[in-house]
PDB file of C-alpha atoms in Angstrom:
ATOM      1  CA  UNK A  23      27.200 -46.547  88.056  1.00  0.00           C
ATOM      2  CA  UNK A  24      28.153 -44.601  84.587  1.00  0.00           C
ATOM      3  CA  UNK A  25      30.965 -42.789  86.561  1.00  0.00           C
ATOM      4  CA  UNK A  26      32.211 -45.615  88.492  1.00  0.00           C
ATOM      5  CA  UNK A  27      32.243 -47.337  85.186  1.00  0.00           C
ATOM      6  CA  UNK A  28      33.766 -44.639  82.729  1.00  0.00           C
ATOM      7  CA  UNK A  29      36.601 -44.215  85.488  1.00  0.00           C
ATOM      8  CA  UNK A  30      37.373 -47.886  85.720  1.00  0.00           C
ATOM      9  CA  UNK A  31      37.576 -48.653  82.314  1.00  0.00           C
ATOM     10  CA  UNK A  32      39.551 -45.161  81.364  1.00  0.00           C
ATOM     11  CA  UNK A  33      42.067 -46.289  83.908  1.00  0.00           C
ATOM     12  CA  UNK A  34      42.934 -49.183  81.766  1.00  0.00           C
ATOM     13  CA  UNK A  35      43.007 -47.530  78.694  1.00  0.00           C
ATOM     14  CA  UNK A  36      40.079 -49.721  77.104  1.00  0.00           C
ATOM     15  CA  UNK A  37      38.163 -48.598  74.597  1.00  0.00           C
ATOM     16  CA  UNK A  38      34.043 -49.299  75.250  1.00  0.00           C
ATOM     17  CA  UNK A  39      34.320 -52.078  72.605  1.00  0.00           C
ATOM     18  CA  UNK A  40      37.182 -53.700  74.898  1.00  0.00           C
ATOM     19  CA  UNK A  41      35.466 -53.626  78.494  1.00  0.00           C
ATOM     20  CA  UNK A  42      32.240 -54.721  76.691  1.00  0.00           C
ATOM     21  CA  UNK A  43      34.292 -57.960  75.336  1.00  0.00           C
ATOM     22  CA  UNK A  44      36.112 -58.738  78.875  1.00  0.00           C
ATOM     23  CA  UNK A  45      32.925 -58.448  80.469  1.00  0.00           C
ATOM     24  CA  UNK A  46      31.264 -60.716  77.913  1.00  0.00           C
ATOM     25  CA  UNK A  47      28.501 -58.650  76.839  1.00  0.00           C
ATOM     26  CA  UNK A  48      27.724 -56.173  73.679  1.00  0.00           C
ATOM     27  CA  UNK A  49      29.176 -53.243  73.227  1.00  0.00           C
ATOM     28  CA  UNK A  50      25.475 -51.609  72.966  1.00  0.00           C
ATOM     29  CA  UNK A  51      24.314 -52.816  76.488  1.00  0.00           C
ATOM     30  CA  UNK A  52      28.186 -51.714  78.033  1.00  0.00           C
ATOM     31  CA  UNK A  53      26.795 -48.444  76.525  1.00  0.00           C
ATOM     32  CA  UNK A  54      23.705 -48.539  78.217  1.00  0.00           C
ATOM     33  CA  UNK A  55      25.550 -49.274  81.424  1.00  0.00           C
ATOM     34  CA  UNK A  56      28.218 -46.494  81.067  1.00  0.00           C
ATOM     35  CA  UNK A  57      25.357 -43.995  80.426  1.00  0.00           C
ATOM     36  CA  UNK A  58      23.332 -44.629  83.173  1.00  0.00           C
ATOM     37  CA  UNK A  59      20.542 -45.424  80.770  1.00  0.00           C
ATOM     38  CA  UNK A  60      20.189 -49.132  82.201  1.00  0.00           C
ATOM     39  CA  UNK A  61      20.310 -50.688  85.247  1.00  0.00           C
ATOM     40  CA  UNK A  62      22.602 -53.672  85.782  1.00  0.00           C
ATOM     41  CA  UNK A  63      21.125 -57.530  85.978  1.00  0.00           C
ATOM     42  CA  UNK A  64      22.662 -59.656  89.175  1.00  0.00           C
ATOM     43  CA  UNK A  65      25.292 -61.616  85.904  1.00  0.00           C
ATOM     44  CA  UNK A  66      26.766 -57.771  85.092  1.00  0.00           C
ATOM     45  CA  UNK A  67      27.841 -57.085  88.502  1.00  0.00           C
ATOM     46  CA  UNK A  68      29.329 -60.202  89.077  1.00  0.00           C
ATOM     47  CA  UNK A  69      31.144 -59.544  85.962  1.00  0.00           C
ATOM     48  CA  UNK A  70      32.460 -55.622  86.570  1.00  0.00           C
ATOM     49  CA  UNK A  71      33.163 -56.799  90.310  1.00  0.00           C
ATOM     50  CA  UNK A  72      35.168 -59.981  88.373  1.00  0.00           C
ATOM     51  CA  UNK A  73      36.749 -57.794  85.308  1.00  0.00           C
ATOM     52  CA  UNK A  74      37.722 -54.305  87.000  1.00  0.00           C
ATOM     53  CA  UNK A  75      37.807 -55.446  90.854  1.00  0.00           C
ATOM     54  CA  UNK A  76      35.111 -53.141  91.948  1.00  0.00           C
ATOM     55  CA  UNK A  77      33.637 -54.260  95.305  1.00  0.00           C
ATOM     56  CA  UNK A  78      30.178 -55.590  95.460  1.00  0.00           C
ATOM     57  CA  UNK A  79      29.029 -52.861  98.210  1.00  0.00           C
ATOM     58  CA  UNK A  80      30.185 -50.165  96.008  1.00  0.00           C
ATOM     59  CA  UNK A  81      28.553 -51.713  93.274  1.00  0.00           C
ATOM     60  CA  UNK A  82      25.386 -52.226  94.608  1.00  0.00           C
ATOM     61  CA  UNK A  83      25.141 -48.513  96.653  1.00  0.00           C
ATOM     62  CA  UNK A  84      25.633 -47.407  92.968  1.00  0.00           C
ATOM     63  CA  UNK A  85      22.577 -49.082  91.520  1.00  0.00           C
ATOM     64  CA  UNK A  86      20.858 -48.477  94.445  1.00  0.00           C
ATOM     65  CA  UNK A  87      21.384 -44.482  95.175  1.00  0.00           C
ATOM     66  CA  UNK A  88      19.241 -41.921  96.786  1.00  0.00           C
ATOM     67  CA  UNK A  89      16.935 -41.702  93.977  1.00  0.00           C
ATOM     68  CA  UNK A  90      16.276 -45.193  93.117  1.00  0.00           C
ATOM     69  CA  UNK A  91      15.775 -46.084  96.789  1.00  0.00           C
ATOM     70  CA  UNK A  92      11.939 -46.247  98.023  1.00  0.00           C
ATOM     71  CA  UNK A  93      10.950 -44.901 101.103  1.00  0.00           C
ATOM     72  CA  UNK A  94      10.766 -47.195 104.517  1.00  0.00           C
TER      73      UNK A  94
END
């Protein structure tokens, strides 16, 4: 998610302060987000899928990765 993120939002020349406020959340949990250090709630990836047009399959297999997943 942090890459995905950090790409999207460096494509539009926005600061972190900028995404966090079209996104409608604070600048410390974009942070979070962008560093990988949190995991996204259901309302954030509505609103990165809404603000920078990421699909919701991408979205979600970034959450979701290899190492998240648990085994069948």
């Amino acid at each position: 998610m942090r890459h995905l993120l950090r790409q999207a939002r460096l494509e539009r020349g926005w600061t972190q302060a900028e995404a966090a406020r079209r996104l409608n959340m604070s600048e410390r949990e974009y942070r979070h987000l962008e560093l990988g250090t949190r995991k996204p709630s259901l309302d954030n990836l509505r609103s990165i899928h809404r603000v920078f047009g990421i699909p919701y399959e991408q979205l979600v297999e970034e959450v979701f990765d290899d190492r998240t997943r648990c085994a069948p």
